[in-house]
Amino acid sequence: MINDADDDSVMAGVMSTEKAVEMYRQAMPEFRDQIVELNGLNTSEETDDILTRFRDGDIKILVSTTVVEVGVDNPNATLMVIHNSERFGISQMHQLRGRVGRGSLQSYCCLVSGDSPELNERIKTLIETDDGFEIAERDMMYMRKSGNLFGDEQSGKNKYIDEIIMYPELYESIKL
């Protein structure tokens, strides 16, 4: 989120990038001018400039919306903090954490949440594995389920899809 939401909004309590920049600048005044915000309001030229300066080390802390989800390749990025992680889907968080650890340096992804990991299956899964196939399987089998094949629901059970998953050898033998 770019700006703070109203108190009565469904987004109330979600940290905006605007507030995060302010918070990090106060916490680390020595990096004040090297903490930069990136969001969907930036032009493509601004985005390219910010990402180039981040990759070159001129920007030490990049505070961003999920525009960094794909395409950001900075081997020097070693820490990602995802605020309000309970509001993200598991695939999105997995995609985001893939933006760090692309180089030889030890890297970390911190999931900051109002939920405990025991209560949030998505966060618990990300703590337990970094295998994208396992994450997708858990999401499909236990969390969101397979969805409605003929409707617009993105979660729920579909017995046909579930049976394909449960009996892959049978499915392989009968598919055309």
XYZ file of N, CA and C in Angstrom:
528
model
N 0.839 -1.157 0.000
C 0.000 0.000 0.000
C 0.897 1.236 0.000
N 0.548 2.218 -0.794
C 1.380 3.409 -0.947
C 1.124 4.417 0.166
N -0.145 4.731 0.411
C -0.516 5.715 1.427
C -1.309 5.047 2.531
N -1.344 5.689 3.697
C -2.122 5.161 4.819
C -3.604 5.128 4.479
N -4.280 4.119 4.990
C -5.724 3.987 4.783
C -6.474 4.679 5.916
N -7.739 4.991 5.660
C -8.603 5.536 6.702
C -8.814 4.475 7.779
N -9.091 4.930 9.002
C -9.285 4.001 10.119
C -10.455 3.052 9.915
N -11.448 3.450 9.135
C -12.616 2.595 8.920
C -12.487 1.749 7.653
N -11.357 1.827 7.002
C -11.112 1.066 5.776
C -10.747 -0.372 6.103
N -10.986 -1.263 5.156
C -10.586 -2.661 5.304
C -9.054 -2.775 5.362
N -8.365 -1.758 4.901
C -6.905 -1.744 4.913
C -6.333 -1.049 6.150
N -7.179 -0.668 7.083
C -6.713 -0.014 8.309
C -5.700 -0.913 9.015
N -4.618 -0.317 9.458
C -3.591 -1.072 10.161
C -2.508 -1.633 9.258
N -2.681 -1.543 7.951
C -1.666 -2.017 7.022
C -0.618 -0.920 6.872
N 0.647 -1.296 6.998
C 1.707 -0.308 6.894
C 1.902 0.106 5.436
N 1.840 1.395 5.196
C 2.055 1.917 3.850
C 3.556 2.059 3.601
N 3.927 2.118 2.337
C 5.335 2.342 2.009
C 5.764 3.722 2.498
N 4.842 4.658 2.434
C 5.128 6.015 2.918
C 5.528 5.985 4.399
N 4.770 5.262 5.219
C 5.061 5.154 6.650
C 6.320 4.319 6.890
N 6.525 3.282 6.103
C 7.710 2.436 6.272
C 8.986 3.215 5.988
N 8.973 4.047 4.942
C 10.146 4.871 4.640
C 10.456 5.770 5.828
N 9.435 6.403 6.347
C 9.599 7.282 7.510
C 10.159 6.506 8.709
N 9.604 5.327 8.976
C 10.042 4.512 10.100
C 11.510 4.093 9.954
N 11.903 3.616 8.772
C 13.280 3.173 8.559
C 14.257 4.350 8.585
N 13.857 5.486 8.081
C 14.725 6.671 8.141
C 14.959 7.125 9.574
N 13.931 7.012 10.412
C 14.102 7.362 11.822
C 14.969 6.335 12.543
N 14.787 5.068 12.223
C 15.536 4.001 12.879
C 16.998 3.964 12.440
N 17.271 4.386 11.209
C 18.631 4.328 10.665
C 18.991 5.652 9.993
N 19.171 6.695 10.795
C 19.427 8.016 10.215
C 20.694 8.078 9.357
N 21.645 7.191 9.611
C 22.875 7.184 8.805
C 22.618 6.784 7.357
N 21.476 6.139 7.099
C 21.105 5.735 5.739
C 19.964 6.575 5.173
N 19.605 7.655 5.842
C 18.426 8.457 5.498
C 18.290 8.711 3.995
N 19.369 9.147 3.356
C 19.316 9.474 1.928
C 19.442 8.249 1.030
N 19.683 7.096 1.637
C 19.831 5.866 0.866
C 18.645 4.927 1.059
N 17.564 5.474 1.610
C 16.311 4.727 1.764
C 15.315 5.331 0.781
N 14.888 4.527 -0.169
C 14.074 5.029 -1.280
C 12.813 4.182 -1.423
N 11.740 4.824 -1.826
C 10.447 4.169 -2.028
C 10.240 3.862 -3.514
N 9.703 2.678 -3.775
C 9.357 2.270 -5.132
C 7.924 1.754 -5.101
N 7.091 2.246 -6.022
C 5.703 1.783 -6.072
C 5.147 1.952 -7.479
N 3.923 1.604 -7.657
C 3.280 1.644 -8.967
C 3.057 3.039 -9.514
N 3.262 4.070 -8.702
C 3.116 5.443 -9.188
C 4.381 5.950 -9.873
N 5.488 5.235 -9.676
C 6.723 5.621 -10.355
C 6.607 5.344 -11.853
N 7.172 6.237 -12.655
C 7.207 6.001 -14.090
C 8.178 4.855 -14.366
N 8.139 4.288 -15.539
C 9.068 3.194 -15.866
C 10.513 3.684 -15.834
N 10.727 4.952 -16.211
C 12.076 5.515 -16.150
C 12.542 5.636 -14.702
N 11.657 6.117 -13.820
C 11.998 6.229 -12.395
C 12.275 4.854 -11.802
N 11.441 3.887 -12.151
C 11.615 2.525 -11.649
C 12.962 1.971 -12.089
N 13.294 2.119 -13.364
C 14.588 1.633 -13.868
C 15.743 2.309 -13.145
N 15.630 3.620 -12.929
C 16.683 4.373 -12.242
C 16.842 3.880 -10.801
N 15.741 3.715 -10.096
C 15.785 3.265 -8.701
C 16.389 1.867 -8.619
N 15.962 0.966 -9.488
C 16.479 -0.406 -9.444
C 17.956 -0.465 -9.816
N 18.377 0.380 -10.742
C 19.800 0.440 -11.106
C 20.623 0.951 -9.930
N 20.152 2.019 -9.283
C 20.872 2.562 -8.126
C 20.878 1.570 -6.961
N 19.805 0.792 -6.813
C 19.756 -0.239 -5.771
C 20.766 -1.339 -6.078
N 20.790 -1.798 -7.300
C 21.739 -2.846 -7.709
C 23.182 -2.372 -7.576
N 23.419 -1.077 -7.871
C 24.775 -0.519 -7.786
C 25.196 -0.180 -6.359
N 24.268 -0.278 -5.388
C 24.610 -0.017 -3.998
C 24.411 1.421 -3.560
N 23.940 2.290 -4.451
C 23.690 3.683 -4.073
C 22.458 3.786 -3.182
N 21.530 2.861 -3.333
C 20.355 2.771 -2.470
C 20.579 1.552 -1.586
N 20.570 1.754 -0.274
C 20.825 0.658 0.670
C 19.545 -0.058 1.085
N 18.450 0.711 1.186
C 17.180 0.137 1.619
C 16.102 0.557 0.634
N 15.482 -0.425 0.027
C 14.412 -0.181 -0.925
C 13.096 -0.575 -0.269
N 12.211 0.381 -0.098
C 10.884 0.136 0.467
C 9.923 0.126 -0.709
N 9.211 -0.971 -0.876
C 8.444 -1.123 -2.103
C 7.103 -1.801 -1.878
N 6.195 -1.542 -2.795
C 4.979 -2.336 -2.896
C 5.377 -3.614 -3.632
N 4.421 -4.415 -3.998
C 4.743 -5.688 -4.648
C 5.175 -5.533 -6.105
N 5.470 -4.316 -6.556
C 6.011 -4.166 -7.908
C 7.345 -4.893 -8.022
N 7.982 -5.219 -6.908
C 9.247 -5.948 -6.945
C 9.044 -7.456 -7.021
N 7.797 -7.899 -7.114
C 7.514 -9.331 -7.060
C 8.286 -10.120 -8.116
N 8.377 -9.595 -9.308
C 9.127 -10.294 -10.357
C 10.061 -9.311 -11.052
N 11.120 -9.836 -11.579
C 11.997 -9.028 -12.410
C 13.117 -8.318 -11.690
N 13.126 -8.276 -10.371
C 14.203 -7.611 -9.655
C 15.281 -8.641 -9.381
N 16.453 -8.390 -9.915
C 17.565 -9.320 -9.744
C 18.753 -8.544 -9.200
N 18.902 -8.540 -7.887
C 20.010 -7.862 -7.241
C 20.733 -8.877 -6.363
N 21.880 -9.378 -6.803
C 22.577 -10.404 -6.021
C 23.059 -9.905 -4.661
N 23.083 -8.582 -4.452
C 23.516 -8.027 -3.173
C 22.364 -7.844 -2.187
N 21.129 -8.071 -2.623
C 19.979 -7.945 -1.726
C 19.968 -9.142 -0.782
N 20.054 -8.880 0.519
C 20.183 -9.970 1.490
C 19.084 -10.010 2.539
N 18.233 -9.004 2.579
C 17.170 -8.994 3.578
C 15.898 -8.435 2.974
N 14.819 -9.166 3.173
C 13.501 -8.676 2.776
C 12.605 -8.778 3.992
N 11.874 -7.707 4.248
C 10.893 -7.696 5.329
C 9.530 -7.510 4.675
N 8.635 -8.440 4.889
C 7.284 -8.350 4.344
C 6.347 -8.005 5.499
N 5.936 -6.747 5.541
C 5.007 -6.299 6.574
C 3.593 -6.755 6.224
N 2.791 -7.020 7.235
C 1.409 -7.472 7.049
C 1.351 -8.727 6.183
N 2.261 -9.640 6.436
C 2.364 -10.832 5.589
C 1.115 -11.710 5.640
N 0.315 -11.572 6.689
C -0.921 -12.367 6.770
C -1.898 -12.018 5.661
N -1.687 -10.901 4.986
C -2.589 -10.451 3.918
C -2.153 -10.920 2.531
N -1.033 -11.598 2.453
C -0.517 -12.037 1.156
C -0.831 -13.502 0.918
N -0.950 -13.859 -0.341
C -1.091 -15.258 -0.707
C 0.253 -15.944 -0.615
N 0.221 -17.246 -0.470
C 1.455 -18.002 -0.288
C 2.366 -17.920 -1.518
N 1.794 -17.980 -2.707
C 2.610 -17.906 -3.922
C 3.262 -16.535 -4.045
N 2.523 -15.507 -3.687
C 3.068 -14.154 -3.759
C 4.224 -13.983 -2.778
N 4.063 -14.477 -1.550
C 5.156 -14.368 -0.579
C 6.371 -15.166 -1.032
N 6.144 -16.350 -1.607
C 7.252 -17.167 -2.107
C 7.975 -16.431 -3.240
N 7.204 -15.804 -4.115
C 7.765 -15.024 -5.219
C 8.574 -13.835 -4.674
N 8.040 -13.160 -3.682
C 8.728 -12.010 -3.082
C 10.030 -12.429 -2.422
N 10.009 -13.485 -1.633
C 11.233 -13.876 -0.933
C 12.306 -14.359 -1.912
N 11.890 -14.688 -3.115
C 12.862 -15.071 -4.137
C 13.665 -13.897 -4.670
N 13.328 -12.699 -4.250
C 14.084 -11.515 -4.671
C 15.368 -11.358 -3.877
N 15.517 -12.071 -2.754
C 16.758 -12.033 -1.987
C 17.426 -13.399 -2.082
N 18.705 -13.435 -1.769
C 19.423 -14.708 -1.812
C 19.835 -15.109 -3.204
N 19.945 -14.146 -4.098
C 20.310 -14.452 -5.480
C 21.821 -14.437 -5.689
N 22.554 -14.011 -4.678
C 24.013 -13.992 -4.742
C 24.594 -15.017 -3.787
N 25.858 -14.842 -3.445
C 26.541 -15.805 -2.581
C 26.398 -15.471 -1.096
N 25.814 -14.326 -0.762
C 25.688 -13.909 0.630
C 24.473 -14.554 1.306
N 24.599 -14.846 2.590
C 23.478 -15.376 3.373
C 22.351 -14.352 3.332
N 21.135 -14.817 3.112
C 19.994 -13.909 2.976
C 18.839 -14.362 3.854
N 17.963 -13.401 4.146
C 16.834 -13.658 5.029
C 15.581 -12.981 4.500
N 14.456 -13.595 4.792
C 13.151 -13.001 4.517
C 12.368 -13.050 5.822
N 11.999 -11.880 6.331
C 11.250 -11.782 7.588
C 9.786 -11.515 7.275
N 8.930 -12.350 7.810
C 7.489 -12.194 7.620
C 6.915 -11.571 8.881
N 6.550 -10.305 8.800
C 5.990 -9.580 9.938
C 4.477 -9.660 9.825
N 3.856 -10.216 10.864
C 2.425 -10.504 10.776
C 1.738 -10.289 12.114
N 0.451 -9.994 12.045
C -0.369 -9.929 13.245
C -0.793 -11.317 13.681
N -0.658 -12.299 12.797
C -1.010 -13.682 13.097
C 0.216 -14.432 13.592
N 0.012 -15.437 14.398
C 1.123 -16.317 14.753
C 1.265 -17.343 13.631
N 2.478 -17.837 13.385
C 2.654 -18.837 12.316
C 1.780 -20.064 12.516
N 1.498 -20.410 13.771
C 0.666 -21.582 14.027
C -0.760 -21.368 13.530
N -1.209 -20.108 13.497
C -2.566 -19.807 13.070
C -2.666 -19.542 11.571
N -1.564 -19.206 10.952
C -1.572 -18.864 9.537
C -0.828 -19.942 8.757
N -1.565 -20.792 8.079
C -0.974 -21.922 7.365
C -0.019 -21.473 6.256
N -0.314 -20.343 5.604
C 0.558 -19.865 4.535
C 1.944 -19.521 5.097
N 1.957 -18.783 6.188
C 3.227 -18.391 6.798
C 3.952 -19.620 7.339
N 3.214 -20.506 7.979
C 3.808 -21.742 8.514
C 4.473 -22.544 7.389
N 3.809 -22.645 6.260
C 4.362 -23.381 5.124
C 5.650 -22.738 4.625
N 5.671 -21.416 4.545
C 6.882 -20.729 4.076
C 8.043 -20.889 5.037
N 7.745 -21.014 6.318
C 8.802 -21.248 7.305
C 9.368 -22.657 7.136
N 8.511 -23.599 6.788
C 8.910 -25.006 6.726
C 9.614 -25.406 5.431
N 9.343 -24.708 4.321
C 9.927 -25.145 3.046
C 10.157 -23.970 2.099
N 11.133 -24.152 1.215
C 11.324 -23.180 0.137
C 11.143 -23.852 -1.227
N 10.614 -25.059 -1.205
C 10.360 -25.821 -2.429
C 9.043 -25.345 -3.051
N 9.125 -24.692 -4.195
C 7.948 -24.135 -4.850
C 6.888 -25.170 -5.188
N 7.305 -26.386 -5.550
C 6.342 -27.445 -5.875
C 5.584 -27.888 -4.626
N 6.308 -28.016 -3.519
C 5.654 -28.399 -2.264
C 4.696 -27.305 -1.796
N 5.103 -26.063 -1.944
C 4.244 -24.931 -1.565
C 2.954 -24.956 -2.387
N 3.094 -25.147 -3.691
C 1.909 -25.185 -4.560
C 1.006 -26.364 -4.204
N 1.606 -27.501 -3.908
C 0.817 -28.672 -3.538
C 0.051 -28.440 -2.238
N 0.719 -27.904 -1.231
C 0.029 -27.625 0.045
C -1.102 -26.611 -0.163
N -0.822 -25.595 -0.981
C -1.838 -24.574 -1.254
C -3.067 -25.214 -1.889
N -2.826 -26.083 -2.864
C -3.931 -26.690 -3.595
C -4.637 -27.782 -2.792
N -3.891 -28.569 -2.047
C -4.486 -29.703 -1.329
C -5.113 -29.308 0.009
N -4.498 -28.352 0.712
C -4.912 -28.116 2.092
C -5.403 -26.705 2.391
N -5.002 -25.725 1.600
C -5.371 -24.354 1.938
C -6.506 -23.844 1.054
N -6.178 -23.441 -0.159
C -7.221 -22.886 -1.035
C -8.044 -23.956 -1.696
N -7.480 -25.113 -1.826
C -8.083 -26.240 -2.540
C -8.011 -25.988 -4.050
N -8.726 -26.777 -4.803
C -8.591 -26.737 -6.261
C -9.445 -25.680 -6.945
N -10.438 -25.147 -6.260
C -11.272 -24.112 -6.877
C -12.416 -24.695 -7.679
N -13.242 -23.820 -8.166
C -14.409 -24.208 -8.930
C -14.060 -24.178 -10.407
N -14.095 -25.325 -11.052
C -13.704 -25.446 -12.454
C -14.603 -24.642 -13.387
N -15.889 -24.520 -13.059
C -16.837 -23.868 -13.949
C -17.351 -22.534 -13.422
N -16.848 -22.043 -12.316
C -17.305 -20.784 -11.738
C -16.167 -19.807 -11.584
N -16.374 -18.836 -10.721
C -15.339 -17.833 -10.553
C -14.690 -17.856 -9.171
N -15.032 -18.866 -8.340
C -14.388 -18.985 -7.045
C -12.945 -19.437 -7.234
N -12.049 -18.840 -6.452
C -10.644 -19.215 -6.551
C -10.235 -20.177 -5.449
N -11.164 -20.512 -4.595
C -10.864 -21.490 -3.567
C -12.082 -22.399 -3.422
N -11.882 -23.485 -2.744
C -12.958 -24.450 -2.576
C -12.561 -25.799 -3.130
N -13.442 -26.739 -3.037
C -13.139 -28.100 -3.483
C -13.777 -28.393 -4.835
N -13.052 -29.124 -5.654
C -13.578 -29.635 -6.907
C -13.206 -31.112 -6.938
N -14.186 -31.969 -6.867
C -13.890 -33.388 -6.712
C -13.115 -33.962 -7.902
N -13.323 -33.439 -9.094
C -12.616 -33.967 -10.263
C -11.127 -33.624 -10.217
N -10.836 -32.395 -9.894
C -9.429 -31.986 -9.770
C -8.773 -32.727 -8.615
N -9.482 -32.841 -7.499
C -8.935 -33.552 -6.341
C -8.599 -34.997 -6.683
N -9.445 -35.646 -7.478
C -9.180 -37.037 -7.845
C -7.986 -37.150 -8.790
N -7.827 -36.196 -9.671
C -6.644 -36.193 -10.546
C -5.382 -36.107 -9.702
N -5.416 -35.268 -8.682
C -4.253 -35.101 -7.812
C -4.014 -36.344 -6.963
N -5.083 -36.928 -6.467
C -4.953 -38.104 -5.602
C -4.538 -39.350 -6.382
N -4.921 -39.448 -7.654
C -4.635 -40.639 -8.454
C -3.950 -40.264 -9.776
N -2.737 -39.732 -9.707
C -2.074 -39.273 -10.943
C -1.811 -40.387 -11.953
N -1.514 -41.581 -11.465
C -1.252 -42.686 -12.410
C -2.516 -43.045 -13.182
N -3.638 -43.077 -12.495
C -4.913 -43.365 -13.150
C -5.238 -42.272 -14.175
N -5.041 -41.030 -13.781
C -5.307 -39.920 -14.706
C -4.436 -40.044 -15.956
N -3.153 -40.350 -15.777
C -2.246 -40.495 -16.918
C -2.707 -41.619 -17.845
N -3.248 -42.680 -17.263
C -3.648 -43.827 -18.091
C -4.934 -43.565 -18.878
N -5.779 -42.629 -18.444
C -7.044 -42.410 -19.131
C -7.118 -41.118 -19.929
N -6.162 -40.223 -19.756
C -6.260 -38.949 -20.495
C -5.953 -39.167 -21.965
N -6.523 -38.356 -22.793
C -6.349 -38.518 -24.255
C -5.082 -37.906 -24.732
